[in-house]
Amino acid sequence: MASHLIRIRGARTHNLRDVDVDLPWQAWTAVCGVSGSGKSSLVLDTLGAESRRRFLGALGRTAEGSELIARPDVDRIEGLPPAVVVGAGERAPGPLETVGTLTELSHPLRALWARAAHAHCPGCGTRLDVLAREGIVERVLALPAGSRVLLLAAGGRGPAALAAAQRAGWVRVRVSGGSAQRIEDLDAGRIGEHDLLEVVLDRVVVQPGAEALRERLRDSVEQALALGAGTLRLRIEQPAGEPVEQSLSSRPACGPCEQAYPSLSPRLFAPTHPQGACARCAGRGRLEEAPARATRARRGRSQGKPARRGHAQRAQEALPAQPCPGCAGTRLAPFGAAARLAGLTLPALESMALQEVRAWLDRLAGEAALPRAAQPPLAEARERSAALCSLGLGHLPPARAAQDLARGELRRARLAAALSLGMGGVLVLLDEPMASCHVAERGVLRERLRALVQEGSTVVSVEHDLEAVRAADHVLELGPGAGRDGGRCVGAGTPAEVARGDSPLAEALRRTAPPAREAPRGTPGWLHLHGLSLRNLVDLRVSLPSPGLTCVSGVSGAGKSTLVLGCLQRLAQAALERVPAPPRAYGRAEGLERFRHVSAAEARAARHPRATVVSLLGAFAPLRDLYAQTLEARTRGWGESRFSLARPGGRCEACRGTGRIAALLPGAGEARNTCETCNGRRYGPEADAVRVKGLSLADLLERPLAEAAPMFRDLPAVGPALAAAAEVGLGWLPLGRAASELSTGEVLRLRLAAALGRGGSGATLYLLDEPSAGLHPDDVLHVATVLDRLVEAGHTVVAVEHDLTLLRRADHVLDLGPGPGAQGGRLLYSGPPAGRVGAATPTGLALAEAGQARRDAASGSAARSRGSTGKPARRRV
C-alpha cells in the first residue's frame, strides 16, 4: 500500500517540527488546525513547492532558472504526483480582469467569434462577406443564365487615379458610381479630387456549363482583388429586374464607407490587445482621471484614516460617473464589437448572465451550421459555462468587472477556473476553498471536490469548515497551538476517528452551537438607512442597533458588501470625515451624529513584497522613529529613512528589503527564495549597530507579536496595536511576516487590531468584511469575544458574515436575498437572530439546522447521563 500514499518525512518548513505523515492517493484529505499551526506550511510551502521544483527539474535545460527554486526543508517526499495549487496568496483582481477572463471563459468565446462570426461595418452596419477567389467565381456562376456582370475594382480618386489607369493600359472606367466609359472619352478636367475611379476589368454574360467562362472569371477576379486591395464590386443586370451591385472582398472591407478591416482573429476581441482595445479608454470601458490619487484616498479610507478635504474631493472626481463614450463600456474597438454570430455581438453575449450564456451556446450548437474549426472553442465554452453555473455563479455576466465581485463570488470563480482543467491523476492543493461562502453554497463545492477524487485526482485542502471536514476521506490535524506551539501532527485518520480524540478539532466537532440571541443587549439607539439602491439593492430601508453587533447575512452576491462597504461606509465617511456626499443611489442615513469615527476593516491586503505584519498594524513608522532617536543612530547621523525598507541605506540591497529573491520561471510563475545576503532579515549588517531593548530592528521583526507587545506597552503608537493583535489570536505571528504570506482571515484580524489599537475618544462605527473568514472555530470565538468587548464599550459593529456562531451571537441580523445578483438585493429579515431560526431562507434554514444539532447533542448527553433505565445514574464513590 506504500505506493498508494504520499509519504512526507521530516518536514521542517517554517514552524513544522519534523512532521511525518502519510496522505492517501485518490482521496480527499482535509488539513486542519488553528491559525498558525502549520497547515499552509505543510500543504502549500512543502507539498506545493516540492512538486513545482520537481516539475521544472524534469524539464531539464528547457527550464533555465529552475535551480532558483529552493528545496523545501524536508527529508523526503515519496509518491508525489504533479500538483495544481489553488487559492494560495490571492491577489486583488486587476482593473482589466472580468468574470470571463478570470474563469478563462472569454478565451474560447473569442476563438469562437474569430472562426464563426460575420464581420460588420461599424460605420453603416453592412455585413462584410469575406470570400476567397473561388467563392467569388462560384457566386457569379450561380447567377441566372443571361445575367450581365460588370467586374470593377477601385483604382483611387481624382485626376491622378485617371492618369495611373491610362498608364496601366485599362480601357474603361467608372467615375463616382456613374456609367462605364472609355478613358479616352473622359474629360480629365471635370474629375474632382474626391471622385472615386473604378476600373472595369471584365464584362461577362453568365451561361450554363461554360468552363471557359470559369477560367476567365478566375483571372479577372484575381486581377480585381490585386488592384482593389482585396475588394471588388459586381454590377449585375439580370433579364428581369433592376440592376444591383454587390461589394465582395477576400478580407473585411466596406465599399460604401470605403474602409478596409483586418481579418477576424481572437486578438480583435481582446480588450488587453492593442488591436482589440478601445483606443479612447485603453480597454478599461470607462474613463478615469488621476487614478493614483483615487487609489491613495481609497487605501487611506480602508485603513480607517480620515481623508483630507481637498484630497477626498479630488478622489471623488477621479472615480468613474459614466461608461467610455468611444465603446459604450464594451472595452472593444468598433470593428471587433460589431462582429455578429447568430445575430449577436460578443459584448452583447458577455453582458448576459452566465446561465443565459450557457443556454444560448447550447442553442447555437444545436441549430447553427458552424465551420468545423469553430466546434472545439464552442465545446470548451459550453463546458466552462456549465461548470460556473454548477458552482452557483450563473447570475454573473462574463463582462462583470472582477473588482466588483463579492469575496465569495471571487473565490468560487477562481476555483471554477482551476477545477475545470479536465486533468486526472494530479494532486490538487486548495487553500480554504469554503472560506467566504454561504453555508448553502458550500455543499456544491464539497460535491465538486468529491467529483475530482472520482476523476482520479488527489485532493488536499487547508480546511476550517466542519462540514467539509466531516465529508473528507482523511483528516490531518496540526497544532495543538500556533507558532512555536504548533507544527506537530496531533491527529490523523478518518473524520470519525479524529472526532473521538481530545484535540482542538475533536472538541470543535463535538461542540454544540450556542443559543441564538433573542434581543439586543441593553437599550440601544438606532441607526436608520433609507433608499439604498446601489447595484442590486432594491430601495432598501434598514435599522441597526447602536451600540450593538449587526451581522449582514445572505448568499454570495445578495448585496451584503454593497450595503456595508458600499452605502454605509460612504454615508458614514461623508458625515464624519468630510468626504463629499455620495450619489443618490447610496441612500441617506439618520443617526450617524452619535459617532465620532468610522473604521472599515477589509481582508484584502496590499500584496507588496515589503508589506509586513507590523506595517499592516500601522506600527512600523513609529518603530523606525524610535530607532532613529537612539544615541547610536544620532551619532551616525541616521534618520528614520535609514530604517526604511522602501529606501536605500540600511536595507539589504540584494533583495531591496523584501528578504526574498524573486525569479520568473517559464511556465511556473514566480519563485521566491530566502535572500542569501541577509538570510531573510531584510536589513544590512550595519543596522545591527542600533538596538532598542537589546534588539536590532531586524531582530525585532523576527519576534512574535505576543512577545513584542509587553516590550512596547508604554509606546502609544505601537503597544496598543500589538496587544490588540495578540488579543484577537495572532500573538504567534512575527512582526516581520510578509503580508503576501497571510491568509485573508489573518489580514482582516490585523486590520481589526489596528483599529482597536488606534482607539480614540467617542463612539466608533466599525465596518467589517467577514471577520470569521478563514478561521478555525476556536479563532472565531476569539474574534467574537473582541467584538463583544467593542459593543460593551459603546461602539457599533456592522459585519458581513457567514459564520453561524457569530450570527447567533449578534444583537441584530439583516438577511438579504433571496438569491444572488438580480435575484437579491431585498431585505428578507431584520431582527434578533432567534427570530431568523427556521425561516425558509438559506440563512434561516442553516441556523435552524445548527440549533437542532445542539438540541440533539444535549439530549443525547442527558440520555447517557441517565443510563439505560431512564433513571438518573448513581455516582460511584
Coordinates of C-alpha atoms in Angstrom, one line a residue, residues 125-573:
G125 CA -23.7 48.1 -40.1
T126 CA -23.3 46.4 -43.5
R127 CA -22.4 42.7 -43.3
L128 CA -18.9 42.3 -44.7
D129 CA -18.9 39.0 -46.6
V130 CA -15.4 37.5 -47.0
L131 CA -14.9 35.3 -49.9
A132 CA -11.8 33.8 -51.5
R133 CA -11.3 33.9 -55.3
E134 CA -13.1 30.6 -55.9
G135 CA -16.0 31.7 -53.8
I136 CA -16.5 34.9 -55.8
V137 CA -16.3 32.9 -59.0
E138 CA -18.9 30.5 -57.8
R139 CA -21.2 33.3 -56.8
V140 CA -21.0 34.8 -60.3
L141 CA -21.6 31.5 -62.0
A142 CA -24.6 30.8 -59.7
L143 CA -26.5 33.8 -61.2
P144 CA -29.4 33.2 -63.6
A145 CA -28.5 32.5 -67.2
G146 CA -28.3 35.6 -69.3
S147 CA -27.2 37.8 -66.4
R148 CA -24.7 40.5 -67.5
V149 CA -22.0 41.1 -64.9
L150 CA -19.5 44.0 -64.7
L151 CA -16.4 43.4 -62.6
L152 CA -15.0 46.6 -61.1
A153 CA -12.0 47.4 -58.8
A154 CA -11.3 50.7 -57.0
G155 CA -8.4 52.5 -58.7
G156 CA -8.1 55.6 -56.5
R157 CA -9.5 59.1 -56.5
G158 CA -9.1 62.2 -58.6
P159 CA -7.2 63.0 -61.8
A160 CA -4.1 61.2 -60.6
A161 CA -6.0 57.9 -60.5
L162 CA -7.2 58.5 -64.1
A163 CA -3.7 59.1 -65.2
A164 CA -2.5 55.9 -63.5
A165 CA -5.3 53.9 -65.1
Q166 CA -4.2 55.2 -68.5
R167 CA -0.6 54.3 -67.9
A168 CA -1.6 50.8 -66.8
G169 CA -3.5 50.2 -70.1
W170 CA -7.0 50.0 -68.8
V171 CA -9.7 50.8 -71.3
R172 CA -12.9 51.5 -69.4
V173 CA -13.6 53.2 -66.1
R174 CA -16.5 54.4 -64.0
V175 CA -16.5 57.7 -62.1
S176 CA -18.3 58.0 -58.7
G177 CA -20.9 55.3 -59.5
G178 CA -21.9 56.5 -62.9
S179 CA -22.0 54.5 -66.2
A180 CA -18.8 52.9 -67.5
Q181 CA -17.0 55.0 -70.1
R182 CA -13.9 54.7 -72.2
I183 CA -10.9 56.5 -70.7
E184 CA -10.3 58.5 -73.9
D185 CA -13.8 59.9 -73.8
L186 CA -13.4 61.3 -70.3
D187 CA -12.7 65.0 -69.6
A188 CA -9.9 64.9 -67.0
G189 CA -10.6 68.5 -66.1
R190 CA -14.1 67.6 -64.8
I191 CA -12.9 64.9 -62.4
G192 CA -12.6 66.2 -58.9
E193 CA -10.1 65.3 -56.3
H194 CA -12.6 63.2 -54.3
D195 CA -14.2 61.4 -57.2
L196 CA -13.8 57.6 -57.0
L197 CA -12.4 56.0 -60.1
E198 CA -13.3 52.3 -60.6
V199 CA -11.6 50.3 -63.3
V200 CA -13.7 47.9 -65.4
L201 CA -11.8 44.7 -65.6
D202 CA -14.3 42.4 -67.4
R203 CA -17.8 42.2 -68.7
V204 CA -19.3 38.7 -68.9
V205 CA -22.7 37.1 -69.7
V206 CA -23.4 34.1 -67.5
Q207 CA -24.0 31.0 -69.5
P208 CA -24.7 27.5 -68.0
G209 CA -21.9 24.9 -68.3
A210 CA -19.3 27.3 -69.7
E211 CA -16.0 26.1 -68.3
A212 CA -14.1 28.7 -70.4
L213 CA -16.0 31.4 -68.6
R214 CA -14.9 29.9 -65.2
E215 CA -11.2 30.2 -66.2
R216 CA -11.8 33.7 -67.5
L217 CA -13.5 34.8 -64.3
R218 CA -10.7 33.4 -62.2
D219 CA -8.2 35.6 -64.0
S220 CA -10.4 38.6 -63.8
V221 CA -11.3 38.2 -60.1
E222 CA -7.6 37.7 -59.2
Q223 CA -6.7 40.9 -61.1
A224 CA -9.6 42.8 -59.4
L225 CA -8.6 41.7 -55.9
A226 CA -5.0 42.7 -56.6
L227 CA -5.9 46.1 -57.9
G228 CA -8.6 46.8 -55.3
A229 CA -6.5 45.6 -52.3
G230 CA -8.7 42.6 -51.7
T231 CA -12.0 44.2 -52.7
L232 CA -14.1 44.2 -55.9
R233 CA -17.6 45.3 -57.0
L234 CA -20.1 43.4 -59.1
R235 CA -22.7 45.3 -61.2
I236 CA -25.4 42.7 -62.1
E237 CA -28.0 43.2 -64.8
Q238 CA -30.5 40.3 -64.8
P239 CA -33.1 39.6 -67.5
A240 CA -35.8 40.8 -65.2
G241 CA -35.5 43.4 -62.5
E242 CA -33.4 46.5 -61.8
P243 CA -29.5 46.3 -61.8
V244 CA -28.0 45.5 -58.4
E245 CA -24.4 46.0 -57.1
Q246 CA -22.5 43.9 -54.6
S247 CA -19.2 44.5 -52.9
L248 CA -17.2 41.4 -52.3
S249 CA -13.8 41.0 -50.6
S250 CA -11.3 38.5 -49.7
R251 CA -10.9 40.4 -46.4
P252 CA -13.4 42.5 -44.5
A253 CA -14.0 45.8 -46.3
C254 CA -17.0 48.1 -46.7
G255 CA -17.5 49.6 -50.2
P256 CA -20.0 52.3 -49.2
C257 CA -17.7 53.5 -46.4
E258 CA -14.5 52.8 -48.4
Q259 CA -12.9 51.2 -45.3
A260 CA -10.9 48.0 -45.2
Y261 CA -10.5 46.0 -42.0
P262 CA -8.3 43.1 -40.8
S263 CA -9.4 39.5 -40.9
L264 CA -11.2 38.3 -37.7
S265 CA -8.9 36.9 -35.1
P266 CA -9.1 36.4 -31.3
R267 CA -7.0 39.4 -30.6
L268 CA -9.6 41.7 -32.2
F269 CA -12.0 40.6 -29.3
A270 CA -9.4 41.0 -26.5
P271 CA -9.5 44.4 -24.7
T272 CA -6.0 43.7 -23.5
H273 CA -4.6 43.6 -27.0
P274 CA -3.8 46.9 -28.9
Q275 CA -5.8 45.6 -31.9
G276 CA -8.9 44.8 -29.8
A277 CA -8.9 47.6 -27.2
C278 CA -10.9 50.7 -27.5
A279 CA -8.4 53.5 -28.2
R280 CA -10.2 56.0 -26.1
C281 CA -10.3 54.1 -22.8
A282 CA -7.4 51.7 -23.5
G283 CA -9.7 48.7 -22.9
R284 CA -11.0 49.8 -19.5
G285 CA -14.5 50.5 -20.5
R286 CA -14.6 53.8 -18.6
L287 CA -12.6 57.0 -18.4
E288 CA -10.6 57.7 -15.3
E289 CA -8.6 60.7 -14.3
A290 CA -5.8 60.8 -11.7
P291 CA -6.2 57.1 -10.7
A292 CA -3.2 57.3 -8.4
R293 CA -4.8 59.9 -6.2
A294 CA -8.0 58.0 -6.1
T295 CA -6.2 54.8 -5.1
R296 CA -4.4 56.6 -2.3
A297 CA -7.6 58.0 -1.0
R298 CA -9.4 54.7 -1.1
R299 CA -6.4 53.0 0.6
G300 CA -6.5 55.6 3.4
R301 CA -10.2 55.1 4.0
S302 CA -9.9 51.3 4.0
Q303 CA -7.4 51.6 6.8
G304 CA -9.7 53.9 8.8
K305 CA -7.6 57.0 8.2
P306 CA -9.6 60.3 7.7
A307 CA -9.1 61.8 4.3
R308 CA -8.2 65.5 3.9
R309 CA -10.9 67.6 2.4
G310 CA -9.1 68.5 -0.8
H311 CA -7.7 65.0 -1.3
A312 CA -11.1 63.4 -0.8
Q313 CA -12.6 65.9 -3.3
R314 CA -10.0 65.0 -5.9
A315 CA -10.6 61.3 -5.2
Q316 CA -14.3 61.7 -5.8
E317 CA -13.7 63.4 -9.1
A318 CA -11.3 60.7 -10.1
L319 CA -13.8 57.9 -9.7
P320 CA -15.8 56.8 -12.9
A321 CA -19.6 58.7 -13.4
Q322 CA -20.1 57.2 -16.9
P323 CA -19.0 54.4 -19.5
C324 CA -16.5 55.3 -22.1
P325 CA -18.3 57.2 -24.9
G326 CA -16.0 55.6 -27.5
C327 CA -17.0 52.0 -26.8
A328 CA -20.1 52.4 -24.6
G329 CA -18.4 50.3 -21.9
T330 CA -17.8 47.3 -24.1
R331 CA -14.0 48.0 -23.9
L332 CA -13.5 46.8 -27.5
A333 CA -12.6 48.7 -30.7
P334 CA -15.6 49.4 -33.0
F335 CA -14.7 46.7 -35.6
G336 CA -14.5 43.8 -33.1
A337 CA -17.5 45.0 -31.2
A338 CA -19.6 44.9 -34.4
A339 CA -18.9 41.3 -35.4
R340 CA -22.0 39.1 -35.1
L341 CA -22.6 35.4 -34.6
A342 CA -26.2 34.2 -35.0
G343 CA -27.2 37.9 -34.8
L344 CA -25.4 38.6 -31.5
T345 CA -22.3 40.6 -30.8
L346 CA -19.7 39.3 -28.3
P347 CA -20.2 42.3 -25.9
A348 CA -23.9 41.6 -26.0
L349 CA -23.4 37.9 -25.1
E350 CA -20.9 38.8 -22.3
S351 CA -23.4 41.2 -20.8
M352 CA -25.9 38.4 -20.3
A353 CA -26.0 36.3 -17.1
L354 CA -23.9 33.1 -17.3
Q355 CA -27.0 30.9 -17.2
E356 CA -28.3 32.7 -20.3
V357 CA -24.9 32.4 -21.9
R358 CA -25.0 28.7 -21.3
A359 CA -28.5 28.3 -22.8
W360 CA -27.5 30.4 -25.9
L361 CA -24.4 28.3 -26.5
D362 CA -26.5 25.2 -26.3
R363 CA -28.9 26.5 -28.9
L364 CA -26.1 27.5 -31.1
A365 CA -24.6 24.0 -31.0
G366 CA -28.0 22.5 -31.9
E367 CA -29.2 24.9 -34.5
A368 CA -26.4 26.7 -36.4
A369 CA -24.2 25.2 -39.1
L370 CA -20.8 26.3 -37.8
P371 CA -17.5 25.7 -39.5
R372 CA -15.5 22.7 -38.3
A373 CA -12.8 25.0 -36.8
A374 CA -15.5 26.6 -34.5
Q375 CA -16.5 23.3 -32.9
P376 CA -13.6 23.0 -30.3
P377 CA -14.0 26.5 -28.9
L378 CA -17.8 26.1 -28.8
A379 CA -17.4 22.9 -26.8
E380 CA -15.0 24.4 -24.4
A381 CA -17.2 27.5 -23.8
R382 CA -20.2 25.2 -23.1
E383 CA -18.2 23.2 -20.7
R384 CA -16.8 26.2 -18.8
S385 CA -20.2 28.0 -18.6
A386 CA -21.8 24.8 -17.3
A387 CA -19.1 24.5 -14.6
L388 CA -19.6 28.1 -13.5
C389 CA -23.4 27.7 -13.3
S390 CA -23.0 24.5 -11.3
L391 CA -21.0 26.4 -8.7
G392 CA -23.8 28.9 -8.2
L393 CA -22.3 31.7 -10.4
G394 CA -25.0 31.6 -13.1
H395 CA -26.2 35.1 -12.1
L396 CA -22.9 36.8 -13.1
P397 CA -22.3 38.1 -16.6
P398 CA -18.9 37.4 -18.1
A399 CA -18.3 41.2 -18.6
R400 CA -18.7 41.9 -14.9
A401 CA -15.6 43.5 -13.5
A402 CA -13.7 41.2 -11.2
Q403 CA -13.1 44.0 -8.8
D404 CA -16.9 44.4 -8.2
L405 CA -17.4 40.8 -7.1
A406 CA -18.2 39.7 -3.6
R407 CA -15.3 37.8 -2.0
G408 CA -17.3 34.5 -2.1
E409 CA -18.0 35.0 -5.8
L410 CA -14.4 35.8 -6.5
R411 CA -13.1 32.7 -4.7
R412 CA -15.6 30.5 -6.5
A413 CA -14.7 32.0 -9.8
R414 CA -11.1 31.2 -9.2
L415 CA -11.9 27.8 -8.1
A416 CA -14.0 27.1 -11.1
A417 CA -11.1 28.1 -13.4
A418 CA -8.8 25.7 -11.7
L419 CA -11.2 22.8 -11.1
S420 CA -12.3 22.6 -14.7
L421 CA -8.9 21.8 -16.1
G422 CA -10.0 18.4 -17.1
M423 CA -6.8 16.7 -15.8
G424 CA -6.9 13.4 -13.8
G425 CA -4.2 11.8 -11.7
V426 CA -2.9 15.2 -10.3
L427 CA -2.6 16.5 -6.8
V428 CA -5.0 19.4 -6.2
L429 CA -3.9 21.6 -3.3
L430 CA -6.6 24.0 -2.0
D431 CA -6.2 26.9 0.4
E432 CA -9.5 27.2 2.4
P433 CA -11.9 26.5 -0.5
M434 CA -15.0 27.0 1.7
A435 CA -14.0 30.4 3.0
S436 CA -16.3 33.4 2.3
C437 CA -19.1 31.1 1.1
H438 CA -22.6 30.9 2.5
V439 CA -23.5 27.6 4.2
A440 CA -25.9 26.9 1.4
E441 CA -23.2 27.2 -1.2
R442 CA -20.6 25.0 0.4
G443 CA -22.4 21.8 -0.4
V444 CA -21.8 22.5 -4.1
L445 CA -18.1 22.9 -3.5
R446 CA -18.0 19.7 -1.5
E447 CA -19.6 17.8 -4.3
R448 CA -17.1 19.3 -6.8
L449 CA -14.1 18.2 -4.7
R450 CA -15.7 14.7 -4.4
A451 CA -16.0 14.6 -8.2
L452 CA -12.3 15.4 -8.5
V453 CA -11.5 12.4 -6.5
Q454 CA -13.8 10.2 -8.6
E455 CA -12.0 11.5 -11.7
G456 CA -8.7 10.1 -10.3
S457 CA -7.2 13.1 -8.6
T458 CA -5.9 13.5 -5.1
V459 CA -7.3 16.5 -3.1
V460 CA -5.6 18.1 -0.1
S461 CA -7.3 21.2 1.3
V462 CA -6.5 23.5 4.1
E463 CA -9.8 23.4 5.8
H464 CA -11.8 25.1 8.6
D465 CA -15.4 24.3 7.6
L466 CA -16.5 21.5 9.9
E467 CA -19.0 20.0 7.4
A468 CA -16.1 19.8 4.8
V469 CA -14.0 18.0 7.5
R470 CA -16.8 15.5 8.1
A471 CA -17.1 15.0 4.3
A472 CA -13.4 14.3 3.7
D473 CA -11.9 10.8 3.4
H474 CA -8.9 11.6 5.6
V475 CA -8.3 14.3 8.2
L476 CA -4.9 15.6 9.3
E477 CA -4.7 18.0 12.3
L478 CA -1.7 20.1 13.1
G479 CA -1.2 22.0 16.3
P480 CA -2.0 22.0 19.1
G481 CA -1.4 25.7 19.2
A482 CA 0.0 28.4 16.8
G483 CA 3.6 29.5 16.0
R484 CA 6.1 27.8 18.4
D485 CA 3.2 25.9 20.0
G486 CA 2.2 24.3 16.7
G487 CA 3.9 22.4 13.9
R488 CA 3.1 18.9 15.2
C489 CA 0.7 16.3 14.0
V490 CA -1.9 15.9 16.8
G491 CA -4.4 13.8 14.9
A492 CA -4.8 11.7 11.7
G493 CA -7.4 9.3 10.4
T494 CA -11.0 9.3 9.3
P495 CA -13.3 12.1 10.5
A496 CA -14.9 9.7 12.9
E497 CA -11.6 8.7 14.4
V498 CA -10.4 12.2 14.8
A499 CA -13.6 13.3 16.4
R500 CA -13.1 10.7 19.2
G501 CA -9.8 12.3 20.2
D502 CA -9.0 15.1 22.6
S503 CA -7.5 17.7 20.1
P504 CA -8.9 21.2 19.4
L505 CA -10.5 19.9 16.2
A506 CA -12.2 17.0 18.1
E507 CA -13.6 19.4 20.6
A508 CA -14.9 21.7 17.8
L509 CA -16.5 18.7 16.1
R510 CA -18.3 17.8 19.3
R511 CA -19.1 21.4 20.3
T512 CA -22.8 22.4 20.1
A513 CA -24.0 25.7 18.7
P514 CA -24.7 28.4 21.2
P515 CA -28.4 29.6 21.6
A516 CA -29.4 32.4 19.3
R517 CA -29.7 35.8 21.0
E518 CA -33.4 36.8 21.4
A519 CA -33.0 40.6 21.8
P520 CA -30.3 43.2 21.6
R521 CA -28.3 43.7 24.7
G522 CA -29.2 46.8 26.7
T523 CA -31.4 49.5 25.3
P524 CA -29.6 50.7 22.2
G525 CA -30.5 53.6 19.9
W526 CA -30.9 53.0 16.2
L527 CA -29.1 53.9 13.0
H528 CA -31.6 54.2 10.1
L529 CA -30.7 53.9 6.4
H530 CA -33.2 54.8 3.7
G531 CA -33.4 54.4 -0.1
L532 CA -30.4 52.2 -0.6
S533 CA -30.4 51.4 -4.4
L534 CA -26.7 50.9 -5.3
R535 CA -26.1 48.0 -7.7
N536 CA -28.6 45.3 -7.0
L537 CA -30.1 46.8 -3.8
V538 CA -33.8 47.4 -4.2
D539 CA -34.7 50.7 -2.4
L540 CA -33.7 49.2 1.0
R541 CA -34.7 50.7 4.3
V542 CA -33.0 49.1 7.3
S543 CA -32.4 49.9 11.0
L544 CA -29.3 48.9 13.1
P545 CA -28.9 48.9 16.9
S546 CA -26.3 51.4 18.2
P547 CA -24.4 50.3 20.1
G548 CA -24.6 46.7 19.0
L549 CA -23.3 43.9 16.8
T550 CA -25.2 43.6 13.5
C551 CA -24.4 40.8 11.1
V552 CA -25.5 41.1 7.5
S553 CA -26.1 37.6 6.0
G554 CA -27.2 36.1 2.7
V555 CA -25.8 34.1 -0.2
S556 CA -22.8 35.5 -2.2
G557 CA -23.9 38.3 -4.4
A558 CA -27.1 39.1 -2.4
G559 CA -25.8 42.7 -1.7
K560 CA -24.2 42.4 1.7
S561 CA -20.9 44.1 0.8
T562 CA -22.7 46.7 -1.3
L563 CA -24.8 47.6 1.8
V564 CA -22.0 47.6 4.4
L565 CA -18.8 48.6 2.5
G566 CA -20.6 50.5 -0.2
C567 CA -23.6 52.5 1.0
L568 CA -23.0 52.6 4.8
Q569 CA -19.3 53.3 4.5
R570 CA -19.7 56.2 2.1
L571 CA -22.5 57.7 4.1
A572 CA -20.5 57.5 7.3
Q573 CA -17.4 59.0 5.7

